Amino acid sequence: MEIRKGVPVSAGYAIAPAFVLDSERYRIRKRAIGKSEIEAEIRRFEEAVKVSRQDLLDLKQQWSDRSGNRLSELFDSHIMVFEDKRILDEIKKRIGENHFTPEYAVSRVFRKYVKLFMELSDGYFRQRVSDLHDVERRLLRNLLGKKRETLSRLQEPVIVIARDLTPSQTAQLDRNMVVGFATDAGGVTSHTAIVAKALDIPAVVGLGTITADVSGGDRVVIDGNRGHVVVNPDEETLKKYRVLSRNFQSFEQKLNEEFKNLPAQTPDGAKIKMFANVEFPQEVAIALAHGAEGVGLFRSEFLYRGGKEPTETQHFEAYRQAAEGLGGKPLVIRTFDLGGDKQFMKNPETEPNPILGCRSIRYSFKHLDQFRTQLRGILRASAYGDVRILFPMVSSLEETMTAKMQVDETKELLAREGTPFNEKTPVGVMIEVPSAALTADLIAPHVDFLSVGTNDLVQYTLAVDRVNERVADLYQPAHPAMIRLLKHIVEAGRRAKIPVTVCGEMAGDATFTLFLLGLGVTELSLAPALIPEIKKIVRSVTLAEAREIVEKVGEFGKASEASAYLRQRVLSILPEAF
Amino acid sequence: MPPVVERQIEVLNTLGLHFRPATKLVKLAAQFQSDITVSRGERTLSAKSIMEVLLLAAEQGTMITVRADGPDAEEAMEKIASLFARRFEEE
């Protein structure tokens, strides 16, 4: 048994065998083999080694035919691993003495070497880890043969272990079979964290070397409440977690049943709308089941799965499906947020500073064909529900107007073709860049709503990379600069008489609920599973109290003071909030 | 008693014992019956295992100790030393 500590990013418990994504790509079963099977299993292993070696010899031959000796020599080193008696003997020993299946034995032995390579200080040698992964995958592919299970077609529940989940990996996963995540990299706002929360799957990130510590098939416990990952737990630990898991599920269920059909309304009548952040069309049902009054942020990047540009029909069908699923409730579709930390294309254009580079709406303006295709898809779907358009990363009024012009031109074309769409489709912008926040009063009169993306706004305002662990402690949403910006944005919305939604991490963080309510935010958009809890907080406080809190928060000079005060206030109203 | 031969050898080629040189070393070592090890500091690894030779992470300028133990130890050492001296015919 081994306990590792990381950052808890999505609550709940999961107990299941591990699926190590980066190195293996296939699911490995951990099963003890009987004494009588050992000989046959060793033979199966030897056969897979032989086939793997032959594959490489063939590849080498093909390459030397094409490009001469130089390149084909590179295959030699991989071939040599399959001739490396030490490694092969080590694997056979695990099969023979520990009664491991060959797959599990391979995974265990390779994990050991991966770990040794990861500890090397020289970059060239450390990077040989990727060669090891390559060799291991080839061997596993041949061992598993036709029986192999990939992430998209699993037969049993698994916990996914990865460096950090990429958006394209996320898009492939079978959501009924993936019950937990544990990753090496990442903080509270990493992609894995966002996905886990959206799907309501327990997750722990920032574990450092979990991909090297866990072999496929190991039994793993994810404690998404405390940020623990237990590898191969003993019976007692397992029992403890089974009880915790049952209790937690019933607590969440009770909370949801109690609040699902109640409005997020204070006793003195102030209402705040609860929208859901959604990553995939299928999640609309999850959102509704948690009492969402609509989707406040429909991320459209999932359409880029596999790195291919989606067609207009793919856009249209996905949006229509979501709109119809919502049965007339709002569906706010954010146009592509590509570039920056969200690389989808197979060959992304590299930039020295992608976060300040050609991302999001800037990317869309540079790829007008793709942008127009998406806008056509959205507008066509607007005939099937309350569809709204949201532009990400706008930094000025000019960009706002340019984006709106693209919408108007697309509408004109659709009208000329006689294609149905909603002429009055609302258009809004994300306020997530300081320049847009400071000029929210100039932008607001030209749009139908504002949506505050707090994650990026904190990152850009405080100049803190949200995934860099060395500065992660400087990522402080309660920083006075953020408090002032938020006040300014909400005030701009009020003057222009348009709704202001908060859709970042802050919307689902109980610390900020009272503050946002008192500030006059009219809508929150958050991970579906968090809706009941936030609703409960809203229902426990009067608007007058919330306004007083806003007053007080404005007086603090330090983020730590503001955040401590906010937490204390929430706890005094709702002791079980955290 | 079969002879045991030991020699300090400097890694001269620019990239150190990276993939191709390591492959050449392992292929050469495999031709001999003797046990052949390479050590750097505390770490002693088999010269007949590609994985272990790579784990030595010997960059240019590293001093390593080669040890051969077996009936053909002398010949093995001569051939191996010569391979290092010729910079693995890499440059």
XYZ file of C-alpha atoms in Angstrom:
669
model
C 0.000 0.000 0.000
C 1.232 3.457 -0.859
C -0.483 6.778 -0.142
C 0.244 9.766 -2.353
C -0.913 13.308 -1.728
C -2.003 15.770 -4.368
C -4.477 18.549 -4.982
C -8.142 17.530 -4.631
C -10.063 19.095 -7.513
C -13.287 17.147 -7.639
C -14.923 15.652 -4.569
C -16.003 12.083 -4.013
C -14.435 8.646 -3.748
C -13.571 6.021 -6.319
C -12.143 2.534 -5.996
C -11.164 0.749 -9.212
C -8.261 -0.723 -11.166
C -5.860 1.776 -12.739
C -5.650 2.547 -16.421
C -2.316 4.245 -17.097
C -3.016 6.365 -20.106
C 0.243 7.738 -21.471
C 2.426 4.678 -21.341
C -0.043 1.944 -22.007
C -3.132 3.120 -23.792
C -4.670 -0.299 -23.198
C -6.261 -1.587 -20.075
C -4.276 -4.107 -18.114
C -5.960 -6.596 -15.866
C -4.259 -7.559 -12.683
C -5.097 -11.156 -12.127
C -3.166 -13.837 -10.332
C -2.431 -16.739 -12.617
C -2.499 -20.319 -11.399
C 0.632 -22.471 -11.128
C -0.467 -24.555 -14.059
C -0.793 -21.468 -16.261
C 2.711 -20.134 -15.680
C 4.402 -22.052 -18.434
C 1.794 -21.111 -21.012
C 1.824 -17.470 -19.931
C 5.616 -17.274 -20.201
C 5.355 -18.758 -23.660
C 2.713 -16.182 -24.573
C 5.062 -13.468 -23.335
C 7.998 -14.842 -25.320
C 5.847 -15.030 -28.422
C 4.827 -11.363 -27.995
C 8.482 -10.383 -27.620
C 9.324 -12.285 -30.783
C 6.510 -10.632 -32.742
C 7.406 -7.176 -31.391
C 11.027 -7.666 -32.376
C 10.039 -8.846 -35.831
C 7.710 -5.834 -36.254
C 10.643 -3.565 -35.571
C 12.974 -5.475 -37.891
C 10.394 -5.081 -40.659
C 10.027 -1.401 -39.925
C 13.778 -0.987 -39.936
C 13.960 -2.691 -43.302
C 11.296 -0.388 -44.740
C 13.096 2.665 -43.485
C 16.510 1.634 -44.688
C 14.989 1.034 -48.127
C 13.603 4.517 -48.087
C 16.130 6.631 -46.291
C 19.342 4.716 -45.888
C 21.041 3.365 -42.826
C 21.231 6.391 -40.647
C 17.552 6.473 -39.641
C 17.033 2.757 -39.471
C 19.737 2.558 -36.820
C 17.322 4.253 -34.488
C 15.167 1.146 -34.572
C 18.134 -0.873 -33.390
C 17.914 0.466 -29.891
C 14.240 -0.476 -29.609
C 14.999 -3.888 -31.061
C 17.696 -4.322 -28.454
C 15.242 -3.867 -25.633
C 13.497 -6.965 -26.920
C 16.865 -8.741 -26.833
C 17.754 -7.402 -23.397
C 18.026 -10.555 -21.339
C 17.983 -8.693 -18.044
C 14.651 -7.072 -18.667
C 13.069 -10.114 -20.240
C 14.233 -12.271 -17.326
C 12.928 -9.764 -14.835
C 9.502 -9.882 -16.438
C 9.515 -13.658 -16.635
C 10.469 -13.803 -12.973
C 7.414 -11.765 -12.050
C 5.224 -14.090 -14.060
C 6.800 -17.208 -12.590
C 7.323 -16.171 -8.983
C 4.679 -13.533 -8.353
C 2.073 -15.192 -10.580
C 1.455 -11.938 -12.438
C -0.196 -11.915 -15.828
C 2.407 -11.058 -18.483
C 0.673 -7.732 -19.116
C 0.860 -6.712 -15.496
C 4.436 -7.978 -15.169
C 5.466 -5.898 -18.203
C 3.777 -2.844 -16.781
C 5.453 -3.283 -13.383
C 8.947 -3.748 -14.798
C 8.651 -0.888 -17.265
C 7.291 1.350 -14.540
C 10.415 0.648 -12.532
C 12.670 1.679 -15.413
C 10.563 4.719 -16.257
C 11.013 5.882 -12.709
C 14.786 5.420 -12.884
C 14.960 7.382 -16.130
C 12.772 10.152 -14.741
C 15.270 10.638 -11.929
C 18.197 11.317 -14.304
C 19.407 14.880 -14.394
C 20.461 14.929 -18.039
C 17.614 15.955 -20.314
C 18.549 13.684 -23.224
C 18.594 10.564 -21.104
C 15.502 11.571 -19.161
C 13.599 11.904 -22.392
C 14.252 8.232 -23.192
C 11.124 7.679 -21.098
C 9.155 8.254 -24.261
C 11.096 5.462 -25.990
C 10.302 3.169 -23.088
C 6.624 4.009 -23.436
C 6.828 3.251 -27.109
C 8.470 -0.123 -26.571
C 6.041 -1.015 -23.788
C 3.010 -0.123 -25.885
C 4.254 -2.265 -28.746
C 4.753 -5.202 -26.429
C 1.371 -4.779 -24.767
C -0.360 -4.459 -28.119
C 1.066 -7.802 -29.156
C 0.369 -9.394 -25.798
C -3.229 -8.302 -25.648
C -3.909 -9.049 -29.279
C -7.518 -8.590 -30.257
C -8.731 -8.544 -26.677
C -7.297 -5.142 -25.989
C -9.494 -2.456 -24.532
C -8.838 1.184 -25.280
C -10.170 4.081 -23.281
C -13.123 4.499 -25.588
C -14.366 0.968 -25.213
C -13.895 -0.366 -21.748
C -15.637 -3.341 -20.249
C -15.193 -2.453 -16.599
C -14.858 0.735 -14.523
C -11.328 2.175 -14.292
C -9.443 5.049 -12.732
C -7.484 6.983 -15.326
C -3.865 7.794 -14.454
C -2.210 10.333 -16.763
C 0.345 13.129 -16.882
C -2.427 15.624 -17.545
C -5.511 14.810 -19.542
C -5.464 16.478 -22.907
C -8.752 17.695 -24.330
C -8.597 15.099 -27.104
C -8.076 12.297 -24.577
C -11.015 13.608 -22.618
C -13.174 13.563 -25.685
C -12.423 9.878 -26.228
C -13.130 8.588 -22.790
C -16.039 6.367 -22.014
C -17.775 8.344 -19.331
C -19.709 5.407 -17.937
C -16.546 3.466 -17.261
C -14.149 6.140 -16.026
C -14.808 6.624 -12.321
C -11.792 8.660 -11.188
C -8.747 10.643 -12.304
C -5.249 11.024 -10.899
C -2.647 13.093 -12.745
C 1.013 14.073 -12.382
C 0.517 17.685 -13.406
C -1.995 20.384 -12.859
C -3.606 22.606 -10.300
C -7.145 23.556 -9.405
C -7.788 25.083 -12.824
C -6.100 22.463 -15.022
C -8.036 20.842 -17.806
C -8.359 17.613 -15.826
C -9.862 19.553 -12.932
C -12.425 21.247 -15.153
C -13.422 18.004 -16.847
C -13.620 16.062 -13.592
C -15.847 18.653 -12.039
C -18.055 18.884 -15.090
C -18.497 15.124 -15.170
C -18.736 14.898 -11.366
C -15.903 12.366 -11.191
C -13.558 12.395 -8.173
C -10.083 13.620 -9.090
C -6.707 14.399 -7.566
C -4.079 16.286 -9.594
C -0.541 17.569 -9.074
C 0.709 14.196 -7.833
C 4.129 14.544 -9.478
C 4.983 11.015 -10.523
C 1.787 9.037 -10.178
C 2.156 7.725 -13.751
C 5.425 6.099 -12.719
C 4.132 4.813 -9.382
C 1.079 2.985 -10.633
C 0.983 0.033 -13.008
C -2.024 -0.686 -15.122
C -4.256 -3.013 -13.153
C -3.165 -1.849 -9.708
C -6.115 -1.210 -7.462
C -6.367 2.491 -6.719
C -8.472 4.578 -4.353
C -9.116 8.225 -5.204
C -10.056 10.425 -2.281
C -11.213 13.578 -4.043
C -12.125 15.231 -0.747
C -8.704 15.170 0.841
C -6.509 14.782 -2.225
C -5.212 11.319 -1.422
C -4.491 8.515 -3.830
C -3.980 5.068 -2.321
C -2.196 2.517 -4.491
C -2.925 -1.145 -3.734
C -4.752 -0.441 -0.443
C -4.831 -3.043 2.330
C -8.131 -4.609 3.381
C -8.700 -2.232 6.266
C -8.142 0.893 4.174
C -10.352 -0.500 1.489
C -13.152 -1.113 3.966
C -12.830 2.411 5.331
C -13.101 3.917 1.861
C -16.073 1.784 0.917
C -17.969 3.221 3.885
C -16.839 6.790 3.149
C -17.887 6.408 -0.457
C -21.379 5.179 0.431
C -21.939 7.985 2.945
C -20.683 10.620 0.567
C -22.959 9.503 -2.230
C -25.990 9.585 0.017
C -25.020 13.060 1.314
C -24.729 14.439 -2.216
C -27.952 12.807 -3.232
C -29.822 14.158 -0.242
C -28.516 17.664 -0.864
C -29.553 17.444 -4.474
C -33.011 16.052 -3.756
C -33.620 18.764 -1.212
C -32.624 21.675 -3.427
C -33.146 20.500 -6.967
C -36.566 22.054 -7.425
C -36.096 25.122 -5.234
C -34.989 28.470 -6.669
C -31.680 30.057 -5.629
C -33.445 32.806 -3.768
C -32.653 34.645 -0.544
C -35.330 34.838 2.184
C -35.817 38.520 1.261
C -36.517 37.675 -2.350
C -33.264 38.268 -4.283
C -32.831 35.677 -6.997
C -29.744 34.462 -8.748
C -30.002 32.128 -11.720
C -28.086 28.865 -11.605
C -26.656 27.816 -14.928
C -24.355 24.907 -15.660
C -20.942 24.796 -17.338
C -20.993 21.995 -19.841
C -18.272 20.358 -21.879
C -20.223 17.821 -23.945
C -23.832 17.756 -25.237
C -24.527 14.594 -23.214
C -23.938 16.505 -19.996
C -27.047 18.612 -20.487
C -29.032 15.848 -18.803
C -26.637 15.834 -15.831
C -27.036 19.608 -15.567
C -30.824 19.396 -15.503
C -30.721 16.590 -12.958
C -28.872 18.955 -10.625
C -31.459 21.677 -11.035
C -29.668 23.876 -13.581
C -31.857 26.594 -15.102
C -29.928 26.453 -18.325
C -26.392 26.128 -19.642
C -24.384 29.284 -19.019
C -21.227 28.054 -20.675
C -21.268 25.436 -23.373
C -17.638 24.828 -24.287
C -17.473 23.963 -27.944
C -13.906 22.635 -28.058
C -15.054 19.019 -27.801
C -15.959 19.306 -31.480
C -12.256 19.351 -32.211
C -11.750 15.806 -31.001
C -9.232 13.972 -33.110
C -7.704 17.269 -34.221
C -9.993 17.700 -37.211
C -11.996 20.773 -38.049
C -15.692 20.167 -37.417
C -18.136 20.604 -40.267
C -21.123 22.930 -40.135
C -23.398 19.903 -39.713
C -21.389 18.662 -36.742
C -21.676 22.089 -35.140
C -25.369 22.328 -35.853
C -26.224 18.831 -34.662
C -24.327 19.174 -31.386
C -25.899 22.543 -30.580
C -29.385 21.490 -31.659
C -29.167 18.349 -29.530
C -28.157 20.435 -26.503
C -30.813 23.108 -27.164
C -33.563 20.551 -27.535
C -32.379 18.714 -24.432
C -32.788 21.934 -22.494
C -36.395 22.316 -23.604
C -36.418 26.092 -23.974
C -33.947 26.872 -21.177
C -31.006 29.070 -22.212
C -27.978 27.568 -23.952
C -25.002 29.911 -24.052
C -22.523 28.624 -26.613
C -19.000 29.926 -26.336
C -17.228 30.078 -29.668
C -13.915 28.215 -29.955
C -11.437 28.911 -27.235
C -8.487 27.474 -29.160
C -4.793 28.186 -28.778
C -3.156 29.181 -25.510
C -3.199 26.228 -23.132
C -5.846 24.483 -25.178
C -4.062 22.921 -28.121
C -6.260 20.723 -30.230
C -4.836 20.647 -33.686
C -2.294 17.971 -34.570
C 0.263 20.595 -35.528
C -0.406 23.679 -33.489
C 1.425 26.785 -34.541
C 3.985 27.269 -31.816
C 4.281 30.637 -30.145
C 6.823 31.778 -27.595
C 4.081 32.984 -25.259
C 0.816 31.295 -26.208
C -1.225 32.709 -23.323
C -0.568 36.181 -24.730
C -0.717 34.926 -28.285
C -3.188 34.090 -30.968
C -5.825 32.318 -28.906
C -9.594 32.272 -28.579
C -11.368 35.062 -30.469
C -8.044 36.171 -31.956
C -7.594 32.701 -33.386
C -11.138 32.818 -34.734
C -10.501 36.173 -36.458
C -7.419 34.684 -38.111
C -9.368 31.606 -39.212
C -12.535 33.220 -40.456
C -13.680 30.145 -42.379
C -13.759 28.070 -39.220
C -15.346 30.909 -37.289
C -18.109 31.446 -39.852
C -18.776 27.719 -39.998
C -19.271 27.692 -36.262
C -21.488 30.778 -36.301
C -23.657 29.208 -38.993
C -24.005 26.080 -36.857
C -24.955 28.099 -33.785
C -27.426 30.340 -35.604
C -29.107 27.397 -37.291
C -29.503 25.747 -33.869
C -31.084 28.967 -32.567
C -34.285 27.883 -34.309
C -34.528 25.002 -31.824
C -34.256 26.705 -28.446
C -32.990 29.690 -26.472
C -29.525 29.738 -28.010
C -27.091 32.555 -27.182
C -23.604 33.330 -28.491
C -20.646 34.097 -26.250
C -17.262 35.362 -27.486
C -14.210 34.430 -25.390
C -11.110 36.536 -24.629
C -12.391 39.796 -26.062
C -9.989 42.566 -25.051
C -11.622 45.671 -26.509
C -14.737 47.252 -27.950
C -13.228 46.894 -31.432
C -13.027 43.119 -31.087
C -16.566 43.061 -29.749
C -17.797 44.951 -32.812
C -15.789 42.778 -35.215
C -17.259 39.621 -33.705
C -20.776 41.041 -33.837
C -20.266 42.018 -37.465
C -19.400 38.402 -38.268
C -22.662 37.346 -36.653
C -24.651 39.934 -38.620
C -23.077 38.899 -41.908
C -23.756 35.246 -41.180
C -27.369 36.070 -40.347
C -27.745 37.935 -43.623
C -26.477 34.953 -45.580
C -28.776 32.544 -43.748
C -31.743 34.877 -44.319
C -30.979 35.045 -48.031
C -30.856 31.245 -48.203
C -34.112 31.039 -46.314
C -32.505 28.979 -43.525
C -34.437 29.395 -40.251
C -32.726 30.992 -37.251
C -33.580 33.320 -34.392
C -33.074 36.885 -35.625
C -32.779 38.075 -32.020
C -30.115 35.592 -30.906
C -28.469 37.286 -27.903
C -24.750 37.988 -28.195
C -22.437 38.424 -25.215
C -18.746 38.613 -24.437
C -16.530 36.992 -21.868
C -14.829 39.451 -19.569
C -11.591 37.652 -18.787
C -8.897 40.107 -19.835
C -8.152 43.132 -17.606
C -8.538 45.559 -20.529
C -12.072 44.297 -21.143
C -12.857 44.406 -17.425
C -11.690 48.015 -17.146
C -13.699 49.013 -20.214
C -16.731 46.875 -19.419
C -18.764 50.118 -19.275
C -17.807 50.863 -22.889
C -18.530 47.338 -24.087
C -21.760 46.661 -22.160
C -24.061 48.955 -24.185
C -23.211 46.971 -27.337
C -23.934 43.458 -26.103
C -26.841 41.522 -24.594
C -24.920 40.087 -21.628
C -21.518 39.886 -19.995
C -19.948 36.718 -18.676
C -16.995 36.935 -16.317
C -14.391 34.197 -16.818
C -12.708 34.438 -13.463
C -9.926 31.902 -14.094
C -8.326 33.840 -16.922
C -9.179 37.186 -15.374
C -7.255 36.260 -12.210
C -4.402 34.872 -14.277
C -4.035 37.973 -16.443
C -4.693 40.497 -13.685
C -2.256 39.000 -11.207
C 0.231 37.832 -13.879
C 0.161 34.300 -12.495
C 0.299 31.173 -14.593
C -2.422 29.063 -13.070
C -0.696 25.745 -13.724
C 2.806 26.727 -12.667
C 3.216 25.193 -9.231
C 6.005 27.609 -8.352
C 3.669 30.596 -8.421
C 0.345 28.855 -7.827
C 0.112 30.356 -4.327
C -0.048 33.813 -5.931
C -3.226 32.808 -7.729
C -5.599 34.635 -5.372
C -9.135 35.230 -6.586
C -9.842 37.406 -3.520
C -7.061 39.858 -4.419
C -8.277 43.463 -3.998
C -7.603 44.009 -7.723
C -10.112 41.263 -8.520
C -12.654 42.637 -6.048
C -12.418 46.062 -7.701
C -12.613 44.683 -11.220
C -15.649 42.577 -10.360
C -17.404 45.592 -8.856
C -16.679 47.595 -11.969
C -17.943 44.882 -14.307
C -21.192 44.342 -12.383
C -21.777 48.092 -12.246
C -21.268 48.323 -16.020
C -23.854 45.586 -16.510
C -26.325 47.297 -14.232
C -25.995 50.637 -16.063
C -26.521 48.977 -19.431
C -29.376 46.914 -17.969
C -27.897 43.637 -19.099
C -27.278 40.457 -17.056
C -23.819 39.673 -15.701
C -22.930 36.013 -15.317
C -19.924 34.675 -13.448
C -18.808 31.441 -15.056
C -15.305 30.727 -13.789
C -14.086 28.734 -10.822
C -15.358 31.484 -8.527
C -18.975 30.712 -9.377
C -18.730 27.259 -7.828
C -16.548 28.269 -4.882
C -18.652 28.628 -1.727
C -16.202 31.275 -0.473
C -17.441 33.773 -3.030
C -21.151 33.051 -3.227
C -22.201 35.682 -0.657
C -19.892 38.273 -2.185
C -21.149 37.721 -5.743
C -24.746 37.794 -4.570
C -24.258 41.053 -2.658
C -22.409 42.559 -5.595
C -25.463 42.126 -7.812
C -24.346 39.298 -10.060
C -27.554 37.974 -11.599
C -26.392 34.588 -12.855
C -23.841 31.979 -11.921
C -22.633 29.244 -14.220
C -20.860 26.347 -12.572
C -20.182 22.622 -12.622
C -23.576 20.864 -12.310
C -22.644 18.894 -9.191
C -21.930 22.114 -7.293
C -25.312 23.716 -7.948
C -27.173 22.267 -4.918
C -24.506 23.407 -2.470
C -24.280 26.951 -3.833
C -28.059 27.175 -3.928
C -28.190 26.187 -0.298
C -25.842 29.053 0.584
C -27.884 31.577 -1.396
C -31.033 30.424 0.379
C -29.422 30.869 3.789
C -28.615 34.586 3.593
C -30.494 37.842 3.046
C -29.514 40.257 0.311
C -28.959 42.907 2.983
C -26.406 40.687 4.718
C -24.702 39.897 1.427
C -24.410 43.610 0.606
C -22.843 44.251 3.963
C -20.273 41.592 3.190
C -19.373 43.286 -0.098
C -18.907 46.563 1.755
C -16.571 44.948 4.249
C -14.538 42.985 1.685
C -13.722 46.234 -0.123
C -11.852 47.425 2.951
C -9.221 44.691 3.026
C -5.785 45.406 1.645
C -4.684 41.793 1.483
C -6.144 38.897 -0.447
C -5.534 36.560 2.482
C -7.617 38.771 4.794
C -10.453 39.067 2.323
C -10.507 35.355 1.682
C -10.355 34.477 5.408
C -13.205 36.887 6.092
C -15.349 35.452 3.293
C -14.799 31.900 4.485
C -15.617 32.798 8.027
C -18.870 34.482 6.959
C -19.960 31.470 4.945
C -19.155 29.163 7.864
C -21.146 31.291 10.281
C -24.176 30.937 8.055
C -23.617 27.397 6.936
C -21.182 25.471 9.159
C -20.991 22.490 6.806
C -20.084 24.584 3.740
C -16.487 23.384 3.397
C 40.743 -18.309 -12.252
C 39.613 -16.393 -15.304
C 41.185 -12.958 -15.554
C 39.401 -9.835 -14.373
C 40.233 -6.665 -16.257
C 39.250 -3.189 -15.217
C 39.873 0.129 -16.936
C 38.899 3.785 -16.548
C 37.626 5.173 -19.807
C 36.538 8.680 -20.705
C 33.468 9.243 -22.862
C 34.849 11.327 -25.722
C 32.057 11.615 -28.268
C 29.961 14.769 -28.166
C 26.604 13.326 -27.304
C 27.826 10.839 -24.752
C 26.423 7.331 -24.443
C 23.184 8.173 -26.184
C 21.117 5.760 -28.245
C 23.411 4.850 -31.109
C 26.672 4.590 -29.163
C 24.876 2.656 -26.435
C 23.503 0.261 -29.031
C 26.998 -0.272 -30.436
C 28.433 -0.893 -26.996
C 25.751 -3.418 -26.068
C 26.104 -5.236 -29.384
C 29.840 -5.480 -28.921
C 29.618 -6.598 -25.288
C 27.105 -9.283 -26.213
C 29.730 -10.986 -28.393
C 31.806 -11.968 -25.382
C 31.258 -14.634 -22.792
C 32.630 -12.499 -19.976
C 30.464 -10.551 -17.604
C 30.932 -6.920 -18.579
C 29.847 -4.022 -16.414
C 30.088 -0.257 -16.685
C 30.166 1.885 -13.554
C 29.854 5.517 -12.840
C 30.161 6.605 -9.229
C 28.149 4.232 -7.111
C 26.231 2.825 -10.001
C 27.323 -0.431 -11.645
C 25.301 -1.630 -14.600
C 25.449 -4.385 -17.166
C 27.065 -3.476 -20.483
C 24.916 -6.140 -22.145
C 21.629 -4.407 -21.340
C 20.584 -1.431 -23.468
C 18.346 -0.148 -20.720
C 21.120 -0.222 -18.162
C 23.693 1.399 -20.417
C 21.274 4.231 -21.106
C 20.601 4.558 -17.402
C 24.283 5.302 -16.935
C 23.420 8.679 -18.490
C 27.054 9.220 -19.421
C 27.476 12.497 -21.236
C 30.683 13.686 -22.892
C 33.592 13.906 -20.481
C 32.231 11.348 -18.008
C 34.793 8.909 -16.609
C 33.421 5.431 -16.430
C 34.883 2.163 -15.230
C 34.587 -0.836 -17.491
C 35.066 -4.225 -15.910
C 35.268 -7.549 -17.719
C 35.266 -10.864 -15.907
C 35.564 -14.112 -17.845
C 37.680 -16.170 -20.238
C 37.727 -13.527 -22.987
C 37.987 -10.513 -20.664
C 41.214 -9.158 -22.158
C 40.001 -9.212 -25.705
C 36.664 -7.705 -24.667
C 38.398 -4.841 -22.905
C 40.628 -4.085 -25.909
C 37.677 -3.967 -28.297
C 35.531 -1.886 -25.950
C 38.286 0.605 -25.182
C 38.925 0.960 -28.884
C 35.225 1.637 -29.540
C 35.260 4.460 -26.975
C 38.538 5.822 -28.387
C 37.088 5.884 -31.902
C 34.183 7.898 -30.463
C 31.828 5.151 -31.577
C 32.507 6.227 -35.153
C 29.901 8.898 -34.620
C 31.874 11.953 -35.642
